[in-house]
CSV table of C-alpha atoms in Angstrom, one decimal:
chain,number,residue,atom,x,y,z
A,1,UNK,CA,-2.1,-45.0,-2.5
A,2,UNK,CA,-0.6,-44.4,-6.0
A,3,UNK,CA,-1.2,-46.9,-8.7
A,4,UNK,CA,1.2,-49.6,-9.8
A,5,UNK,CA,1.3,-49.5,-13.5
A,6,UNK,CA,2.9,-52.6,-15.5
A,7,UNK,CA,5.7,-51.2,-16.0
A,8,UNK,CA,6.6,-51.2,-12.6
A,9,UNK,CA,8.3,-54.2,-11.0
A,10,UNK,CA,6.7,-56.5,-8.7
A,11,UNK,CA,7.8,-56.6,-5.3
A,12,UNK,CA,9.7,-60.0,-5.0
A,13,UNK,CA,9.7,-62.5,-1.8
A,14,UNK,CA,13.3,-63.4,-1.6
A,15,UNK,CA,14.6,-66.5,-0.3
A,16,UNK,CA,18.2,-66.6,0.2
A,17,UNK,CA,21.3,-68.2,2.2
A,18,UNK,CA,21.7,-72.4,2.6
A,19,UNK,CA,18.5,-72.7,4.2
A,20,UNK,CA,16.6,-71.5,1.1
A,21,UNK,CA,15.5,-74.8,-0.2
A,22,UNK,CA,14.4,-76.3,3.4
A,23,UNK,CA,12.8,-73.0,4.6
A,24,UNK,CA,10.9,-73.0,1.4
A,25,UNK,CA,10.2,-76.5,2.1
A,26,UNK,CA,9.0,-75.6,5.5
A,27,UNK,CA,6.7,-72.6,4.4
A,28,UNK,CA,4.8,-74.6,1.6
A,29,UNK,CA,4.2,-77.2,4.0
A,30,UNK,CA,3.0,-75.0,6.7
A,31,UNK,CA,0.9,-73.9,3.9
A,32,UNK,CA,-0.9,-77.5,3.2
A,33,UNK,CA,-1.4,-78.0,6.5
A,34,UNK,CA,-3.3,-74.5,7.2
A,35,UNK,CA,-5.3,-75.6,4.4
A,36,UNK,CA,-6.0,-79.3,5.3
A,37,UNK,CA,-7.6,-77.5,8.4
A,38,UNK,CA,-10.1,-75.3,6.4
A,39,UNK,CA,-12.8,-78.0,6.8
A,40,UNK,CA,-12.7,-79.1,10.6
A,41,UNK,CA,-12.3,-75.2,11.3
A,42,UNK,CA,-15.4,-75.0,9.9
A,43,UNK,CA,-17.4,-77.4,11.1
A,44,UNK,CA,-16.1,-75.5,14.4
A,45,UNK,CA,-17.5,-72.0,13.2
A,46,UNK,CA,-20.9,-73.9,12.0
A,47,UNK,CA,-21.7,-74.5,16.2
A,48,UNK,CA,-21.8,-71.4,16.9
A,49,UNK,CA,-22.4,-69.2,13.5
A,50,UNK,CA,-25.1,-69.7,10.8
A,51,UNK,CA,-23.3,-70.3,7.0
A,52,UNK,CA,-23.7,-66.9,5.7
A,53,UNK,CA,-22.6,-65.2,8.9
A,54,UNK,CA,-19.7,-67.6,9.0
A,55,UNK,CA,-18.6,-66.8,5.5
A,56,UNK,CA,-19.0,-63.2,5.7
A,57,UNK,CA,-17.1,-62.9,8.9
A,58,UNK,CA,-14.3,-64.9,8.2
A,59,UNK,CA,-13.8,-62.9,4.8
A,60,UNK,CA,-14.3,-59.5,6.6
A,61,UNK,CA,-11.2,-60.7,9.2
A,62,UNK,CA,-9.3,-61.5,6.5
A,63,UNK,CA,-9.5,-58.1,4.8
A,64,UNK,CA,-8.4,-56.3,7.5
A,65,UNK,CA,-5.3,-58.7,8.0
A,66,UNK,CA,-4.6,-58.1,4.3
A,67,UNK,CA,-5.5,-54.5,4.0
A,68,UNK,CA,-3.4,-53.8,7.4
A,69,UNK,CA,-0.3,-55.7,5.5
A,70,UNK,CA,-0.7,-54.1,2.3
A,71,UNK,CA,-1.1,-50.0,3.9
A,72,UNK,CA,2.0,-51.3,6.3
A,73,UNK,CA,4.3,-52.1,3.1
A,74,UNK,CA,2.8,-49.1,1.3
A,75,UNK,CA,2.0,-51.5,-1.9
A,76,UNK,CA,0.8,-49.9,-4.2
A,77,UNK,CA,-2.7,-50.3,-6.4
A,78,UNK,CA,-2.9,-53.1,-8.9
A,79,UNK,CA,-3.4,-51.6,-12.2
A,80,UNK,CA,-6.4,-50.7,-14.1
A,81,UNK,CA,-6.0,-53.7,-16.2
A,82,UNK,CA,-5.6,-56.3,-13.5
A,83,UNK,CA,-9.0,-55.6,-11.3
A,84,UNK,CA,-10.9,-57.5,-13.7
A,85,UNK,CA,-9.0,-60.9,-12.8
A,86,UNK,CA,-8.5,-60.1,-9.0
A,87,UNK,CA,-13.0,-59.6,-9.7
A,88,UNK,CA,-12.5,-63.4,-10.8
A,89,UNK,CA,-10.1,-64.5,-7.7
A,90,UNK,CA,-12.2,-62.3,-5.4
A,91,UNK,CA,-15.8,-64.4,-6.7
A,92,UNK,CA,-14.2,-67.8,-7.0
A,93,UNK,CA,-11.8,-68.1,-3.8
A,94,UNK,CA,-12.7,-65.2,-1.5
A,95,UNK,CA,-16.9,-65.9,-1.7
A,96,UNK,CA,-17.6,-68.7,-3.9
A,97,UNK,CA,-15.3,-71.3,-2.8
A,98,UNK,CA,-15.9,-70.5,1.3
A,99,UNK,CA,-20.0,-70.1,1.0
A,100,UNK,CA,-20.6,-73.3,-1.5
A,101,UNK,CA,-18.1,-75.5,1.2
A,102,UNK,CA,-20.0,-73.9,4.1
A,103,UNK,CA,-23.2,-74.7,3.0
A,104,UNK,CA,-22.3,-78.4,2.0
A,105,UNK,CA,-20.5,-78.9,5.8
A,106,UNK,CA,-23.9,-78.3,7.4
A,107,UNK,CA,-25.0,-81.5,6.3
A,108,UNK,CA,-21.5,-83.0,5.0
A,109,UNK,CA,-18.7,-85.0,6.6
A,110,UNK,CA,-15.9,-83.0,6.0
A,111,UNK,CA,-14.2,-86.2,5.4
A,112,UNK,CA,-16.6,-86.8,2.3
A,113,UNK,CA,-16.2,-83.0,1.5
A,114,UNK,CA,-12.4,-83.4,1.6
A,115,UNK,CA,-12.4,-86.7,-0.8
A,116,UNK,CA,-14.7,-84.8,-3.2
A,117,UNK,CA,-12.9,-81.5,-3.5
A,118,UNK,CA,-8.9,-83.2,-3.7
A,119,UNK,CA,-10.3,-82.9,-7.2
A,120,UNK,CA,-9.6,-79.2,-6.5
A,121,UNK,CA,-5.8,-79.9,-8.6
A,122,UNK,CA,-7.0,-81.6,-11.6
A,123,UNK,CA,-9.9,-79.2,-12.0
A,124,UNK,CA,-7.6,-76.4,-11.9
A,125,UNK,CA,-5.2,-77.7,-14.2
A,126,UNK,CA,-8.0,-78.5,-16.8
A,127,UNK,CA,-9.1,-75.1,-16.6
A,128,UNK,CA,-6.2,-73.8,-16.7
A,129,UNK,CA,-4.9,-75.4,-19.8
A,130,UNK,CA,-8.9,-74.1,-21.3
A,131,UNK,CA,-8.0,-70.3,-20.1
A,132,UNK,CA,-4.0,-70.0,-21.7
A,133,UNK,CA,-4.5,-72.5,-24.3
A,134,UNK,CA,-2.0,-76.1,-23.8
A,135,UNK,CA,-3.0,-79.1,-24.8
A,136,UNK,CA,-2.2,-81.3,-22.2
A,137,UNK,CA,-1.1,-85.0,-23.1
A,138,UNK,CA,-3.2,-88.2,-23.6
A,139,UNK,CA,-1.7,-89.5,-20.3
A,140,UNK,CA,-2.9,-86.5,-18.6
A,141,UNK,CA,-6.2,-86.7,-19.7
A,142,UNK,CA,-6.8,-90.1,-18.6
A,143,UNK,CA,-5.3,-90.0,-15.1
A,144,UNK,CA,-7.8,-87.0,-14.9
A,145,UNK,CA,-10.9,-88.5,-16.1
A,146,UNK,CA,-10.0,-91.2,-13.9
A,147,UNK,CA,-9.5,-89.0,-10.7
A,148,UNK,CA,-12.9,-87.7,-11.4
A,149,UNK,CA,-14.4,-91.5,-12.0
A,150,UNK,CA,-12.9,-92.1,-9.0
A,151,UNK,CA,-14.9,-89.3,-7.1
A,152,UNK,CA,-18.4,-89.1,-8.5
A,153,UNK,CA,-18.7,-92.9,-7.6
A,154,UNK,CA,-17.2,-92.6,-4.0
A,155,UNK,CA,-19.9,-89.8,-3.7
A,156,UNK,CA,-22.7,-91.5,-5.6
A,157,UNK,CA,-21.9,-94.4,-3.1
A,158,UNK,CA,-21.3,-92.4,0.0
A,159,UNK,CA,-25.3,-90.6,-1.1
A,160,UNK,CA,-26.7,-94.0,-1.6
A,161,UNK,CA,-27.1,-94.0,-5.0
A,162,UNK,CA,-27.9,-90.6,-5.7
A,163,UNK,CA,-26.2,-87.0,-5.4
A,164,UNK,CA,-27.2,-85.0,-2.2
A,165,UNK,CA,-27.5,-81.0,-2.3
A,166,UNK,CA,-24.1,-80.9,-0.6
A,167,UNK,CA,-22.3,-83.0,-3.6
A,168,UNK,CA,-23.6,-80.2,-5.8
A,169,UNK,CA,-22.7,-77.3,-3.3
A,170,UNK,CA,-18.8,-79.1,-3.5
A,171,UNK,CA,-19.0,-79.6,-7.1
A,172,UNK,CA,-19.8,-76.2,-7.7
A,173,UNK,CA,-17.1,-74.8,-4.8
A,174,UNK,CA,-14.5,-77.5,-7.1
A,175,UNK,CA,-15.1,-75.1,-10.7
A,176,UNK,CA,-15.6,-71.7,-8.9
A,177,UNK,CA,-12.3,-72.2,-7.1
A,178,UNK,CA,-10.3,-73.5,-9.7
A,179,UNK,CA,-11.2,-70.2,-11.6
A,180,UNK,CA,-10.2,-67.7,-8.8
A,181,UNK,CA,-6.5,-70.3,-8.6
A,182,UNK,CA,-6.5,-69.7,-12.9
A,183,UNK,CA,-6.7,-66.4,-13.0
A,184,UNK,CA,-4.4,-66.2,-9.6
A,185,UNK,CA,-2.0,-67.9,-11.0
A,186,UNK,CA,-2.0,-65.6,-14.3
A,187,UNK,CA,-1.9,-62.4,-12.3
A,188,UNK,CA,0.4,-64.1,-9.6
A,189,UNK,CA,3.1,-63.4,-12.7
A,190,UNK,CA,2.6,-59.9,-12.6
A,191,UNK,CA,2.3,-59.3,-9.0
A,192,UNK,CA,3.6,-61.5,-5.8
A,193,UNK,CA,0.7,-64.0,-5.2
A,194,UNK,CA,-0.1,-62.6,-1.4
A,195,UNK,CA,-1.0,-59.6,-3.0
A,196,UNK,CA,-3.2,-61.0,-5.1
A,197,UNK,CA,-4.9,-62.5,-2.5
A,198,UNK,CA,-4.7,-59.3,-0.5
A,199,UNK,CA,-6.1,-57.0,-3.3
A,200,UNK,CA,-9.0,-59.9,-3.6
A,201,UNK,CA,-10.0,-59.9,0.2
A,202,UNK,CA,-10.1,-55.7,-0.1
A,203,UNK,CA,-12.2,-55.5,-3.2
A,204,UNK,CA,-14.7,-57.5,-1.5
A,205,UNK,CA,-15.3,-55.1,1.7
A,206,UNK,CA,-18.0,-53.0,0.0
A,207,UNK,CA,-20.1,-56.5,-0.2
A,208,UNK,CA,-18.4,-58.6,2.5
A,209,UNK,CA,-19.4,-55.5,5.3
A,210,UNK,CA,-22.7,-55.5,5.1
A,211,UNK,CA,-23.2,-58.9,4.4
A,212,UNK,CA,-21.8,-59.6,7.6
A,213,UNK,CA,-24.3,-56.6,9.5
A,214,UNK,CA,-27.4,-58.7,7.8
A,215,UNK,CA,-26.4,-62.3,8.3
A,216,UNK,CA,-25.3,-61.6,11.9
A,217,UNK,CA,-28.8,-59.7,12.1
A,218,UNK,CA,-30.9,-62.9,11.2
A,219,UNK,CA,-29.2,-65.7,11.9
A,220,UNK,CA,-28.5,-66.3,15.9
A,221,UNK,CA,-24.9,-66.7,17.2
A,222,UNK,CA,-23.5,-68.5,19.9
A,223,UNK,CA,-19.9,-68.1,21.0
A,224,UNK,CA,-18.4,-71.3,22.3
A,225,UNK,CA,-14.5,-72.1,22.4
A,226,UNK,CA,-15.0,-73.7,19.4
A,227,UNK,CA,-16.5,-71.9,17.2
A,228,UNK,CA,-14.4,-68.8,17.8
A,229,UNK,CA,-11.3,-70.9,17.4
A,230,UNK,CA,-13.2,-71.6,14.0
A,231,UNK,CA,-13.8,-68.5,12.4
A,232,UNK,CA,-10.5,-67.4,13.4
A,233,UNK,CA,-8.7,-70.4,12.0
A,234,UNK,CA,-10.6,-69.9,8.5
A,235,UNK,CA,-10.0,-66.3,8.5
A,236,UNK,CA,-6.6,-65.5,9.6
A,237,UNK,CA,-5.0,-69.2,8.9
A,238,UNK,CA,-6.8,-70.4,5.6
A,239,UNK,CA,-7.6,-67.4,3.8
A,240,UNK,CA,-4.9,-65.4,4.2
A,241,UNK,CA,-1.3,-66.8,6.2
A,242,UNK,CA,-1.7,-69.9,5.0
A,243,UNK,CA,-1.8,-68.0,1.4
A,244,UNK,CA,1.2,-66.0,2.5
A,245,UNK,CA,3.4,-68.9,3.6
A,246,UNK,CA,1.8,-71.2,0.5
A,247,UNK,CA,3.3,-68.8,-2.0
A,248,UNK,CA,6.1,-67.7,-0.3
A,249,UNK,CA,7.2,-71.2,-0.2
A,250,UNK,CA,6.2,-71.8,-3.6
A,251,UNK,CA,8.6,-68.9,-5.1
A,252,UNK,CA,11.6,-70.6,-3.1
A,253,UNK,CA,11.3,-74.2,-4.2
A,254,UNK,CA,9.2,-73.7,-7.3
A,255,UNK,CA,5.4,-74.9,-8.2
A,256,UNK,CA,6.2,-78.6,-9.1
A,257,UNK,CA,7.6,-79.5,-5.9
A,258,UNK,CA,5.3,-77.4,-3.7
A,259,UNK,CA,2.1,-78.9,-5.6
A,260,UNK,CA,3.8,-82.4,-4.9
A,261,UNK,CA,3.5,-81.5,-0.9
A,262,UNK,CA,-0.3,-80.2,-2.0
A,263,UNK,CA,-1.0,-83.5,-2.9
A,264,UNK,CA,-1.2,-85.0,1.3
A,265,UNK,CA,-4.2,-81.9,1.8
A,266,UNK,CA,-7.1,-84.1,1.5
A,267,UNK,CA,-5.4,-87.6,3.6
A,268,UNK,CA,-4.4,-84.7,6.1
A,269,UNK,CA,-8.1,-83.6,6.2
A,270,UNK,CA,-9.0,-87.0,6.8
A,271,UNK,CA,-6.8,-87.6,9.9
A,272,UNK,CA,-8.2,-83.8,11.0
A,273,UNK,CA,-11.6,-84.9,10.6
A,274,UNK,CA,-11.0,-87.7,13.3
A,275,UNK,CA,-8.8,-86.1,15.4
A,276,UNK,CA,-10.4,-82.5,15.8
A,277,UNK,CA,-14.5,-84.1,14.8
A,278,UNK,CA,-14.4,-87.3,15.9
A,279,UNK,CA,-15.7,-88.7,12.9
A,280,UNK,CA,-15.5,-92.2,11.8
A,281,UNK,CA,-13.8,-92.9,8.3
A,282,UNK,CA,-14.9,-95.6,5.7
A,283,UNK,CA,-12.8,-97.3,4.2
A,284,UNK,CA,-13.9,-96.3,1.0
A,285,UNK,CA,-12.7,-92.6,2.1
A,286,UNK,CA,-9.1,-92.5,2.6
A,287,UNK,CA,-8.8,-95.5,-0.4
A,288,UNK,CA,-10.5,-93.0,-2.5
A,289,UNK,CA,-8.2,-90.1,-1.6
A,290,UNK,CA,-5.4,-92.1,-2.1
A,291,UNK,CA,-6.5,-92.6,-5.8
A,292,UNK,CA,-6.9,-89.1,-6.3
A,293,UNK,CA,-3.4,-88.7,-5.0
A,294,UNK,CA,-2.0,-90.7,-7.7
A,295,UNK,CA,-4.2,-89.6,-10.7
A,296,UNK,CA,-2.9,-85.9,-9.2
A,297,UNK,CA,0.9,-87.4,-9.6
A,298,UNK,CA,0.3,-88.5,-12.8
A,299,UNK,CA,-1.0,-85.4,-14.4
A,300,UNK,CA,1.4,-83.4,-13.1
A,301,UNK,CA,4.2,-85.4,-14.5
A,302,UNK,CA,2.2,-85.6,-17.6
A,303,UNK,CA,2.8,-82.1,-17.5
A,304,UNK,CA,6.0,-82.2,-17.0
């Protein structure tokens, strides 16, 4: 593969014809909606995987999706000077993010996991104003601080009083994944996002490979329907088409109106989790998502 310097220009997903805005529409939806699905698909995988078998797995799969697409479009390597941040998207959202969620779902709702990590937006866009240096507005600090009020005490609530290991597991998946989405987002200027996602997946094979050999080696496995359903869902669907799609639809309609479809993700979870789990809402749950939702609209028009 030869290397793509900067000077090269990015391969660009083009959307054209009348049916650019809807289609983009469409494909930024689908996009939500394949990631709204993350958490039940998980809690699938978890009946019949251990956590680190399940993580290492599903990023394994999705390497060799991405690693098949990239060698079929002959894209070539990143350069030099852009592995660095693909190292940051590759810790944040192709281990961090999947392992720290994981290990919270085995003793998590995944409609309390969902509440907690809608904060996944705002904590972005706080770091992400730290990393290129804004200053975001007064209003957008306070609709933030209050989206995050708003969370610790459903949590604090939901944990009787006190935070459980899986709050910490999702407060810690909240700031490793908004770093991998930063520093996406910077190289996603350079390069078409999918890519960076791609290149991600790839550089973690030397790890992810015989991660999986180990974990599958000392933690027991039972295939069921479900759980097969589930580690093909998280693989193929959330960690990389849903990716492709996301992006896709995002470069056809631009990011304000594709992060206002991003905002339903966590009521969609919600619905998801009773549908697909079974598992019985409070009302605190879907009032407190709702509330996120809001704070989420605020700051973004506080961004303009």
């Amino acid at each position: 593969m030869r290397t793509q310097s900067s000077a090269t220009a990015p391969t660009r997903i083009a959307v054209s014809g009348p049916t650019k805005a809807s289609g983009g529409t469409l494909q930024a939806a689908l996009g939500v909606i394949a990631f709204s699905l993350t958490f039940p698909a998980t809690a699938w995988g978890l009946e019949g995987f251990g956590p680190w078998s399940l993580v290492a797995v599903r990023s394994v799969l999705a390497a060799l999706i991405a690693g098949g697409c990239l060698l079929a479009l002959r894209v070539p390597l990143p350069a030099r000077s852009h592995w660095p941040g693909l190292a940051v998207v590759a810790a944040g959202v192709v281990v961090g993010f999947p392992l720290l969620t994981t290990l919270a779902l085995q003793t998590s709702t995944t409609a309390h996991a969902a509440v907690v990590v809608g904060l996944l937006p705002l904590t972005t866009a706080l770091l992400s104003a730290l990393r290129v240096g804004t200053r975001p507005s007064r209003t957008f600090w306070t609709a933030a601080l209050a989206g995050a009020t708003a969370v610790v005490a459903f949590t604090v609530q939901q944990s009787g009083g006190a935070l459980t290991s899986a709050d910490l597991y999702l407060f810690a998946a909240l700031l490793v994944c908004a770093a991998g989405y930063t520093e996406g987002g910077r190289l996603a200027r350079v390069m078409p996002g999918w890519q960076v996602v791609g290149w991600a997946l790839v550089l973690c094979l030397p790890l992810t490979v015989p991660a999986t050999a180990l974990a599958l080696t000392y933690e027991p496995v039972r295939l069921t329907a479900h759980s097969v359903t589930g580690v093909l869902w998280v693989a193929a669907g959330s960690q990389f088409l849903g990716l492709v799609v996301w992006y896709r639809g995002m470069a056809a309609i631009g990011i304000p109106k594709a992060s206002q479809l991003q905002l339903a993700q966590p009521l969609l979870t919600l619905v998801w989790s009773v549908l697909l789990l079974g598992e019985h809402l409070t009302v605190a749950a879907p009032l407190t998502a709702a509330a996120v939702l809001v704070c989420i609209a605020v700051t973004q028009r506080a961004r303009g």
